[in-house]
Short mmCIF file of C-alpha atoms and ligand atoms in Angstrom, two decimals:
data_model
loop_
_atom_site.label_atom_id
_atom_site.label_comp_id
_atom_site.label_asym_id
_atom_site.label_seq_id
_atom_site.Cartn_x
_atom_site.Cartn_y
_atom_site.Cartn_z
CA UNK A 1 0.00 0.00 0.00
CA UNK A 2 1.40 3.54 -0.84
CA UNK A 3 0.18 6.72 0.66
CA UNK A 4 0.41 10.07 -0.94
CA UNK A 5 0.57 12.46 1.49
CA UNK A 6 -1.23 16.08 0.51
CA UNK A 7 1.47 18.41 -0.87
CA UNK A 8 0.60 20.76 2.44
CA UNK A 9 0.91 18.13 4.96
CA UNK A 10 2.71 19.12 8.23
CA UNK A 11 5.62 17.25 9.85
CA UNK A 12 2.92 16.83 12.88
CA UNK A 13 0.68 15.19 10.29
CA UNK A 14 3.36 12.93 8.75
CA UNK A 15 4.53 11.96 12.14
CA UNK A 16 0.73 11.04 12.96
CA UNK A 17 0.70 8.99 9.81
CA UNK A 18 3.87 6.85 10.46
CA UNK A 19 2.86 6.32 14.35
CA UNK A 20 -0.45 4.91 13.21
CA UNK A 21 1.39 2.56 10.32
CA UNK A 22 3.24 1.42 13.27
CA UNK A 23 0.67 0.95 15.84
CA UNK A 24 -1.02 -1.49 13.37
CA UNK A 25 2.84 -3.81 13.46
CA UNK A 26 3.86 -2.78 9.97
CA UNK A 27 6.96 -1.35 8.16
CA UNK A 28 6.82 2.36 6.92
CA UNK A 29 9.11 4.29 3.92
CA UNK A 30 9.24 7.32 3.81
CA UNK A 31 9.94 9.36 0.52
CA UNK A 32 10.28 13.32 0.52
CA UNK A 33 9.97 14.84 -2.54
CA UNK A 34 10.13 18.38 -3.84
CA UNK A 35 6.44 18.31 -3.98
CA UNK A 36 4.86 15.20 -2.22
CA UNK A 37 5.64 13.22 0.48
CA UNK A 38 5.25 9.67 -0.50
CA UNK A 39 4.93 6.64 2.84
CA UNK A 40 5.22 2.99 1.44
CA UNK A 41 3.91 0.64 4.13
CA UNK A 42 5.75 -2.86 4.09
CA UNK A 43 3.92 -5.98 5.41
CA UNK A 44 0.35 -7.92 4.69
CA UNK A 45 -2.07 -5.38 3.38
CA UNK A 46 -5.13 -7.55 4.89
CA UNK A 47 -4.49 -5.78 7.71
CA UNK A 48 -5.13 -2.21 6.22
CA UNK A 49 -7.86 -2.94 4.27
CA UNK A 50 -10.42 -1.77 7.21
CA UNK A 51 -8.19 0.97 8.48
CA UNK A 52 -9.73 4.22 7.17
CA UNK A 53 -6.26 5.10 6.10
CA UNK A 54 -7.72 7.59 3.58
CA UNK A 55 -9.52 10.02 6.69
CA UNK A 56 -5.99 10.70 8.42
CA UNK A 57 -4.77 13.99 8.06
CA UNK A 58 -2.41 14.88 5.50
CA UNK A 59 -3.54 11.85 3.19
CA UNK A 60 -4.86 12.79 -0.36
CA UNK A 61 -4.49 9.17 -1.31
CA UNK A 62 -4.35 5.31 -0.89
CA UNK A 63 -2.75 3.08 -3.77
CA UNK A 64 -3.27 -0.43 -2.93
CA UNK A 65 -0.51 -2.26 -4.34
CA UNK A 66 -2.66 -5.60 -4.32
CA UNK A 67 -5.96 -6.17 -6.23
CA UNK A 68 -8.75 -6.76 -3.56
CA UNK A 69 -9.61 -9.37 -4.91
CA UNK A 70 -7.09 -12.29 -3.67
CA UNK A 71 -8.61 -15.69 -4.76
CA UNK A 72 -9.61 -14.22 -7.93
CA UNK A 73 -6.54 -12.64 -9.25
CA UNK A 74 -3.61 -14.12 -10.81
CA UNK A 75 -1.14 -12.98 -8.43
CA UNK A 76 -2.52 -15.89 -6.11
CA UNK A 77 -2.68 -18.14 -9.17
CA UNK A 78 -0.54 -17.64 -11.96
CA UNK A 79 -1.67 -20.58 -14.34
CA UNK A 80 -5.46 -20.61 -16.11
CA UNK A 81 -8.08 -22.25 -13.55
CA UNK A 82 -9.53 -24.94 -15.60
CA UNK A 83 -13.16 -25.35 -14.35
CA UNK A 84 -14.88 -28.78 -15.00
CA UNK A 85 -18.60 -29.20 -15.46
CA UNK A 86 -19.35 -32.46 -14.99
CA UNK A 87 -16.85 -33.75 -17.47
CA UNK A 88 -16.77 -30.57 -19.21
CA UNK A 89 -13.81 -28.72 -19.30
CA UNK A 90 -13.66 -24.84 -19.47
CA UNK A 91 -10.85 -22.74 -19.58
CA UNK A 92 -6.75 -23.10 -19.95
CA UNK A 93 -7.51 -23.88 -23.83
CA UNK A 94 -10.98 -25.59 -23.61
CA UNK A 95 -13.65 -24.15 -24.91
CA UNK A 96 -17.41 -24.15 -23.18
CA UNK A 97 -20.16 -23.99 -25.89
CA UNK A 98 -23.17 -23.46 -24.14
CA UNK A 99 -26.40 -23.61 -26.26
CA UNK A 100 -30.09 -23.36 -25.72
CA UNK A 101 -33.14 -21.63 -25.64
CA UNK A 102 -33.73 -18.54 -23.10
CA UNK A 103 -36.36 -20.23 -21.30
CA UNK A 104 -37.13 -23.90 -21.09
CA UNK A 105 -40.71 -24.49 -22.94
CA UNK A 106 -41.91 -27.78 -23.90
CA UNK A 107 -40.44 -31.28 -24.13
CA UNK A 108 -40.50 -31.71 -27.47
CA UNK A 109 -38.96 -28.27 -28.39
CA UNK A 110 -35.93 -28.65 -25.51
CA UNK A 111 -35.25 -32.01 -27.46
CA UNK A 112 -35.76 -30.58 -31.10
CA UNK A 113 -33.23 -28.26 -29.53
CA UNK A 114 -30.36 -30.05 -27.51
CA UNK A 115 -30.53 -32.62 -30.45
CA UNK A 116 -29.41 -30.18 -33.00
CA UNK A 117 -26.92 -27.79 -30.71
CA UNK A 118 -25.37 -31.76 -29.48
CA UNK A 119 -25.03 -32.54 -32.99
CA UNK A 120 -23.46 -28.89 -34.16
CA UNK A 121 -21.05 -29.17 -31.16
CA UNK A 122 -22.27 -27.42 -28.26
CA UNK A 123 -20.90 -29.37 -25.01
CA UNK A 124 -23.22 -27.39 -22.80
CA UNK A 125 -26.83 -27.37 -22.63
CA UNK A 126 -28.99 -24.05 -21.08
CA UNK A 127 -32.46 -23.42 -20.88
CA UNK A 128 -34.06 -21.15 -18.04
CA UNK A 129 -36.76 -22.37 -15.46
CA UNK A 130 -36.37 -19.69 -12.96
CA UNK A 131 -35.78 -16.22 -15.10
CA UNK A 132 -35.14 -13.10 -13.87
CA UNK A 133 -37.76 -10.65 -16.16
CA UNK A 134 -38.10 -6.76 -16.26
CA UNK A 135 -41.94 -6.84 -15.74
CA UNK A 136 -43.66 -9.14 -13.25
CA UNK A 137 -46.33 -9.60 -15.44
CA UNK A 138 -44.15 -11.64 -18.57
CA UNK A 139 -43.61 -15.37 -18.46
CA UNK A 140 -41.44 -16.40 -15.27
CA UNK A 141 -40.54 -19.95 -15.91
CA UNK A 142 -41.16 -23.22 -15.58
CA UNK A 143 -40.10 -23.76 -11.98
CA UNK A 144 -39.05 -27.12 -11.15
CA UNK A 145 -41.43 -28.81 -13.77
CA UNK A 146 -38.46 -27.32 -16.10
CA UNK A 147 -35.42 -28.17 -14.35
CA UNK A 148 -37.01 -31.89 -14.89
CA UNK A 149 -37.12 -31.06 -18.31
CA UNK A 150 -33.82 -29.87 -18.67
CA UNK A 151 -31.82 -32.31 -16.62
CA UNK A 152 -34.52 -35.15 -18.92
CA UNK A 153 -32.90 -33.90 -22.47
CA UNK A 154 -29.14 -33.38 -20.73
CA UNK A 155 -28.91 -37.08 -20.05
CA UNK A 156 -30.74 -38.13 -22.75
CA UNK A 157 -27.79 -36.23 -24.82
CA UNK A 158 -25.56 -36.29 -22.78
CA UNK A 159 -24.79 -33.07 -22.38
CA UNK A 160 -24.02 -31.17 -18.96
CA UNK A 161 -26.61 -28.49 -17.99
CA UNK A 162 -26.53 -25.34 -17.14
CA UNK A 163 -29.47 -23.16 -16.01
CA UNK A 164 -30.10 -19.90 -13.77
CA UNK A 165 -30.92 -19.54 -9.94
CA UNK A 166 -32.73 -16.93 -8.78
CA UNK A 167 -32.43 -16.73 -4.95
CA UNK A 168 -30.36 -17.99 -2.25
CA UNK A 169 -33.41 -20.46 -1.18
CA UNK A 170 -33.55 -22.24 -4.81
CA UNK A 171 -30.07 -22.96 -4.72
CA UNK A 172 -30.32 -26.52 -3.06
CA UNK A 173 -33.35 -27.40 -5.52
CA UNK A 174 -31.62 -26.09 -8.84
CA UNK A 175 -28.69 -28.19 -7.73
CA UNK A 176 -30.11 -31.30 -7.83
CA UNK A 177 -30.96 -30.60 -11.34
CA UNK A 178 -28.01 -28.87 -13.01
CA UNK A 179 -25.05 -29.48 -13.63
CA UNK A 180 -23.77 -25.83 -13.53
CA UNK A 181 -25.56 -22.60 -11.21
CA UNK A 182 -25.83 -19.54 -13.76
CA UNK A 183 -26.42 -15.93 -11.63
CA UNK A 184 -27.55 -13.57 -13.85
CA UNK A 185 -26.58 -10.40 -14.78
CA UNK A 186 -29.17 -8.91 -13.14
CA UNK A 187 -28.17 -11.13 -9.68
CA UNK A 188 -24.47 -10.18 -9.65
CA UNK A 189 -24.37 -8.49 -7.29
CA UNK A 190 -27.02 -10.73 -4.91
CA UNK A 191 -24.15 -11.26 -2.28
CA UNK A 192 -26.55 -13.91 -0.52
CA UNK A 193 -27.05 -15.55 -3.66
CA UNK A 194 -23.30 -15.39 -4.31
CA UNK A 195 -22.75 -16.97 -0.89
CA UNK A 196 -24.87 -19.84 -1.31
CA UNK A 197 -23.47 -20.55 -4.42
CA UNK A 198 -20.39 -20.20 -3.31
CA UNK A 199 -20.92 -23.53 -0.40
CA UNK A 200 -22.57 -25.30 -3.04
CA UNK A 201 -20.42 -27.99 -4.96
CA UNK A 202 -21.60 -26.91 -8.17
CA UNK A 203 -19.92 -24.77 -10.78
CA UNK A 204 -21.02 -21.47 -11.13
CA UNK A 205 -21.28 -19.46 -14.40
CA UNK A 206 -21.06 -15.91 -12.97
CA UNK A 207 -22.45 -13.47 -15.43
CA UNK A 208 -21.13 -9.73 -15.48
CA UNK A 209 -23.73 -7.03 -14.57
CA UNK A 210 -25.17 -4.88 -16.91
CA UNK A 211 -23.60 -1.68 -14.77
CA UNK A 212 -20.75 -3.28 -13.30
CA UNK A 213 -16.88 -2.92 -13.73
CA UNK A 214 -14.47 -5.55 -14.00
CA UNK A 215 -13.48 -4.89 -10.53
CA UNK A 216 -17.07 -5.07 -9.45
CA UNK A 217 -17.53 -8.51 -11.27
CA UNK A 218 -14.09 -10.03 -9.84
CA UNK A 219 -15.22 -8.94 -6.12
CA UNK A 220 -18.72 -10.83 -6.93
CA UNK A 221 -16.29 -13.73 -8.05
CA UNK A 222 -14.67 -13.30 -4.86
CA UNK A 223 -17.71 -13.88 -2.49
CA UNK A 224 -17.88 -17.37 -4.40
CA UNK A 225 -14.38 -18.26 -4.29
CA UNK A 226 -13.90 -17.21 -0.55
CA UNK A 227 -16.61 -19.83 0.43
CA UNK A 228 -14.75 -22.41 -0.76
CA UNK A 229 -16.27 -23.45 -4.54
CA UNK A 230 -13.13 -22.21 -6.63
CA UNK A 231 -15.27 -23.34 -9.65
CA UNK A 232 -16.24 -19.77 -11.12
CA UNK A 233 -16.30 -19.13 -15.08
CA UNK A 234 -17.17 -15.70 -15.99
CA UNK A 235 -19.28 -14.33 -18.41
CA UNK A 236 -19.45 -11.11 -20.69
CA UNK A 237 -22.36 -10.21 -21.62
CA UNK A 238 -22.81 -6.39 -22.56
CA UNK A 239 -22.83 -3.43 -20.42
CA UNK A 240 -25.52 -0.60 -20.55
CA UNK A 241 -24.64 1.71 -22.97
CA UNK A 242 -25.89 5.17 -24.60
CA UNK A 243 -26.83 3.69 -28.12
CA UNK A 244 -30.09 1.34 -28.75
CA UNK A 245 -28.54 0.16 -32.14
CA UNK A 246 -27.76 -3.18 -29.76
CA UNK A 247 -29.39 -4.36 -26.73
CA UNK A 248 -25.88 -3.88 -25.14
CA UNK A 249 -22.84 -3.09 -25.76
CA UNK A 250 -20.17 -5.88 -26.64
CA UNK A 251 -17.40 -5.37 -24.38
CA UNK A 252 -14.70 -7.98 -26.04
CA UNK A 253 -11.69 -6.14 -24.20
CA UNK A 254 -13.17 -7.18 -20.74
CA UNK A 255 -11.92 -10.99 -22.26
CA UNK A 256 -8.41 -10.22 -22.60
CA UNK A 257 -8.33 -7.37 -19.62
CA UNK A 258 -10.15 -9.81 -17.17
CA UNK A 259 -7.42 -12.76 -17.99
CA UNK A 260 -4.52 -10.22 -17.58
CA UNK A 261 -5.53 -10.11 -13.73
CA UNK A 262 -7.81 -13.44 -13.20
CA UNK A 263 -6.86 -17.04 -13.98
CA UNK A 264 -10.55 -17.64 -13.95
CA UNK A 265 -12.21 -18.46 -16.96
CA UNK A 266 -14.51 -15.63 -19.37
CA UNK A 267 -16.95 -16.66 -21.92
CA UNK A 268 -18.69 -14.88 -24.08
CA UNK A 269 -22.57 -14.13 -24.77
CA UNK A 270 -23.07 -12.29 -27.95
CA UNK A 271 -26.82 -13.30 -28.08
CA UNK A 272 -27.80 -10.79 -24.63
CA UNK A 273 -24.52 -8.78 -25.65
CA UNK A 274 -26.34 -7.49 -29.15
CA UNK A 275 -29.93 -8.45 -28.71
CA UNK A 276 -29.33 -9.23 -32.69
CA UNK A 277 -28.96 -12.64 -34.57
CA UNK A 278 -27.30 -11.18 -37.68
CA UNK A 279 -24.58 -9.32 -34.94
CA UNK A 280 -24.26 -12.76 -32.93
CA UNK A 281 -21.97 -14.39 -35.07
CA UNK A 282 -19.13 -11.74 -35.71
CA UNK A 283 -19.20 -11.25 -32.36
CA UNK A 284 -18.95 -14.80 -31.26
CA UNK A 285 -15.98 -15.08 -33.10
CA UNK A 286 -14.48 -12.08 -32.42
CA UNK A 287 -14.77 -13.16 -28.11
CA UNK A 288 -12.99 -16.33 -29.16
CA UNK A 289 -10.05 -14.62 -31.03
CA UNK A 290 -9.89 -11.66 -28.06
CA UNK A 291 -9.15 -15.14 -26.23
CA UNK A 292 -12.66 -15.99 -24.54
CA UNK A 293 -12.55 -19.68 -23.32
CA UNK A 294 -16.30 -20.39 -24.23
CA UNK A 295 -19.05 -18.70 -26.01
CA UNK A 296 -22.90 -19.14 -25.09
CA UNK A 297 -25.33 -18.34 -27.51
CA UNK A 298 -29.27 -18.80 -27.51
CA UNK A 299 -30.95 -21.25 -29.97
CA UNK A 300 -34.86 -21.41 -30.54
CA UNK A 301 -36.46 -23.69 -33.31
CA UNK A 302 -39.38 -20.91 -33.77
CA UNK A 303 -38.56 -17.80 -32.49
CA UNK A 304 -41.85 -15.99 -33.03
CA UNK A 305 -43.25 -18.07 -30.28
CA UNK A 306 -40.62 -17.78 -27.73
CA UNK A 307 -41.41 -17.30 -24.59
CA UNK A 308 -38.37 -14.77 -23.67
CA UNK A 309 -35.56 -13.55 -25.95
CA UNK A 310 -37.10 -14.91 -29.41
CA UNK A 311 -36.17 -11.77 -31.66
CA UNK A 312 -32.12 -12.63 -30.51
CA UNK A 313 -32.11 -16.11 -30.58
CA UNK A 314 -30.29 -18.03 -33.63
CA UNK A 315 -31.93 -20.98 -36.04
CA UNK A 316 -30.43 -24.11 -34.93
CA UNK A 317 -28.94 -24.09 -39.05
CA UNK A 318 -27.50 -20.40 -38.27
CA UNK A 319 -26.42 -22.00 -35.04
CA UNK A 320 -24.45 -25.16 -36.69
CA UNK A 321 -23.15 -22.81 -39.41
CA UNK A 322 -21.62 -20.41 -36.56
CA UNK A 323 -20.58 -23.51 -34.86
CA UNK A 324 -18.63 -24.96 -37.87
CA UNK A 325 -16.54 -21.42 -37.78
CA UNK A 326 -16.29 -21.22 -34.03
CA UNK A 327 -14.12 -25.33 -34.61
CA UNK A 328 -11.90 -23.54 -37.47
CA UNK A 329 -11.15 -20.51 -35.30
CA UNK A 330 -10.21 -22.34 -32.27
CA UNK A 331 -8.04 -25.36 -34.26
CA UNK A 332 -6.36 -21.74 -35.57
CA UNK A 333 -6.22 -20.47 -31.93
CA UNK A 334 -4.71 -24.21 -30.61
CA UNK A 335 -8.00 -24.59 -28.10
CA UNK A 336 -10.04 -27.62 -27.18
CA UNK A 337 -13.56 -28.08 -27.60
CA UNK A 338 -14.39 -30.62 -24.96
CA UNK A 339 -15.91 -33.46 -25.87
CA UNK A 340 -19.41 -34.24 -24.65
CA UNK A 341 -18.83 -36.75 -21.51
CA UNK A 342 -19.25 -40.54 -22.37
CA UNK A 343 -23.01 -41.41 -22.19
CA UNK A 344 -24.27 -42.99 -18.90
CA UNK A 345 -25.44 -47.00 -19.59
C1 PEP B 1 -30.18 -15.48 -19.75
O1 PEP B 1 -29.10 -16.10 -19.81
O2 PEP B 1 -31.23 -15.85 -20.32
C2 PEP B 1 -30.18 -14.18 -19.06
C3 PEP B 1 -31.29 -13.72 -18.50
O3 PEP B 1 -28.99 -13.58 -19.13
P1 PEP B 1 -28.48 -12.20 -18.45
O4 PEP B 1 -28.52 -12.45 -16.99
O5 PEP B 1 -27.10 -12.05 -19.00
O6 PEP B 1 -29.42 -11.12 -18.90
MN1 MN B 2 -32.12 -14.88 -22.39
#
């Protein structure tokens, strides 16, 4: 931690600030310059981070030298974290491909569905059955009658799912079911979600709110990771932004920025990113060559009679067409799509 001590600061004042450095057992530096006295404080940082350090007198500023967030960062974790959903790996050069409609409807669409996004390549199957929704009045879900469904077409394909929970008291029951916890963008910053997530044994797919900074979405990560499940991919997904040519706005720099200081995994999710099928492909691509480890796109059979999302979600043909360029571009990039697991007997 470095202070920088106001350039009017009296000796009384500096004195004050190295006694209190001291009374809390750590090492000061002092640096006088021609302008600004500078005190580096030597020792664990932990213990500063409650100390009101900024409301001495004579401080105009704190640097930390240390992100806050610790589990999260790649200081305590130089190499990629490789998170594995149920025999699905994401991250450290394998690729997630998550695929599915918004919400989970019928049977016979969620198998029309996962048959075709299996087939194309996705590893990872989504649907919703608990969804978050502007007005109280649209369609909420299935409920549990659609985590049946979900976890039904999963085995039957195989494929690992993933699908969102709400509030910290669905947690147990959406566990049973899936084989990943999504908290939406909207529930980043839930910290009581985020805690019971965090003690369950399930991997979470954390998605990045609408309003929030990196920072904010690595100290959300944090409240996961600190209770113990370090199984935590993130997810871009578009930020608010002045211009209503896109639902959001694509931020493909959080990929590389967010792996420059995390080892945790970032995907990628053009479809709520744009709001626009003929967008979602370009920018698919474009999060796996920035370096995204996964990309999650929704896939309807009839849009026009979706029950959330229809106007962004992709044809399953537009979908196995993006698909087939999303294989090139990551045999170019040296990356894995994982396999789907072996199917149960
Ligand atoms: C979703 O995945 O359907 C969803 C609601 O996403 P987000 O939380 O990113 O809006
Ligand atoms: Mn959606």
């Amino acid at each position: 931690m470095i202070l920088i001590l106001k350039s009017n600061a009296t000796d009384d004042q500096i004195d004050h600030v190295l006694e209190r450095v001291e009374a809390l057992g750590l090492q000061h530096h002092l640096s006088r310059g021609t302008y600004r006295t500078i005190v580096g404080i030597i020792g664990d940082e932990e213990k500063l981070r409650e100390e009101p350090l900024r409301a001495i007198p004579g401080v105009a500023k704190v640097v930390p030298v240390l992100p806050p967030f610790k589990l999260a960062s790649r200081d305590a974790h130089p190499e990629p974290s490789v998170v594995d959903v149920s025999g699905v790996k994401i991250g450290g050069g394998n690729l997630g491909m998550i695929a599915g409609p918004c919400s989970v409807e019928d049977r016979d669409r969620m198998f029309r569905i996962a048959e075709s996004v299996s087939k194309s390549g996705a590893n990872l199957m989504r649907g919703g059955a608990f969804k978050p929704r502007t007005s109280p009045y649209a369609f909420q879900g299935l409920g549990e009658a659609g985590l049946q469904l979900l976890r039904e077409v999963g085995d039957e394909f195989s494929m690992p799912v993933v699908t969102e929970v709400t509030d910290p008291r669905l947690v147990e029951l959406v566990s049973q079911y899936a084989d990943m916890l999504q908290v939406g963008a909207r529930n980043m910053q839930n910290f009581a979600l985020l805690t019971e997530v965090g003690k369950s044994n399930r991997p979470v797919l954390l998605k990045r709110g609408m309003s929030a900074t990196i920072n904010d979405l690595l100290m959300c990560a944090e409240y996961i990771l600190s209770q113990g499940n370090a199984n935590v991919v993130l997810c871009e997904r578009g930020i608010k932004s002045f211009d209503s040519a896109t639902r959001n706005l694509f931020d493909v720099a959080a990929v590389p920025a967010i792996h420059a200081i995390s080892h945790l995994p970032i995907i990628v999710d053009p479809s709520h990113a744009t709001g626009r099928p003929d967008l979602i492909p370009s920018c698919a691509l474009a999060g796996l060559a920035a370096g995204a480890d996964g990309v999650h796109v929704e896939v309807h059979d009839c849009p026009e009679v979706a029950k959330s999302d229809g106007p962004q979600a992709l044809l399953p043909d537009q979908y196995d067409e993006l698909a087939r360029q999303m294989k090139s571009l990551a045999k170019l990039l040296g990356k894995t799509i994982s396999p789907l697991p072996e199917r149960k007997a």
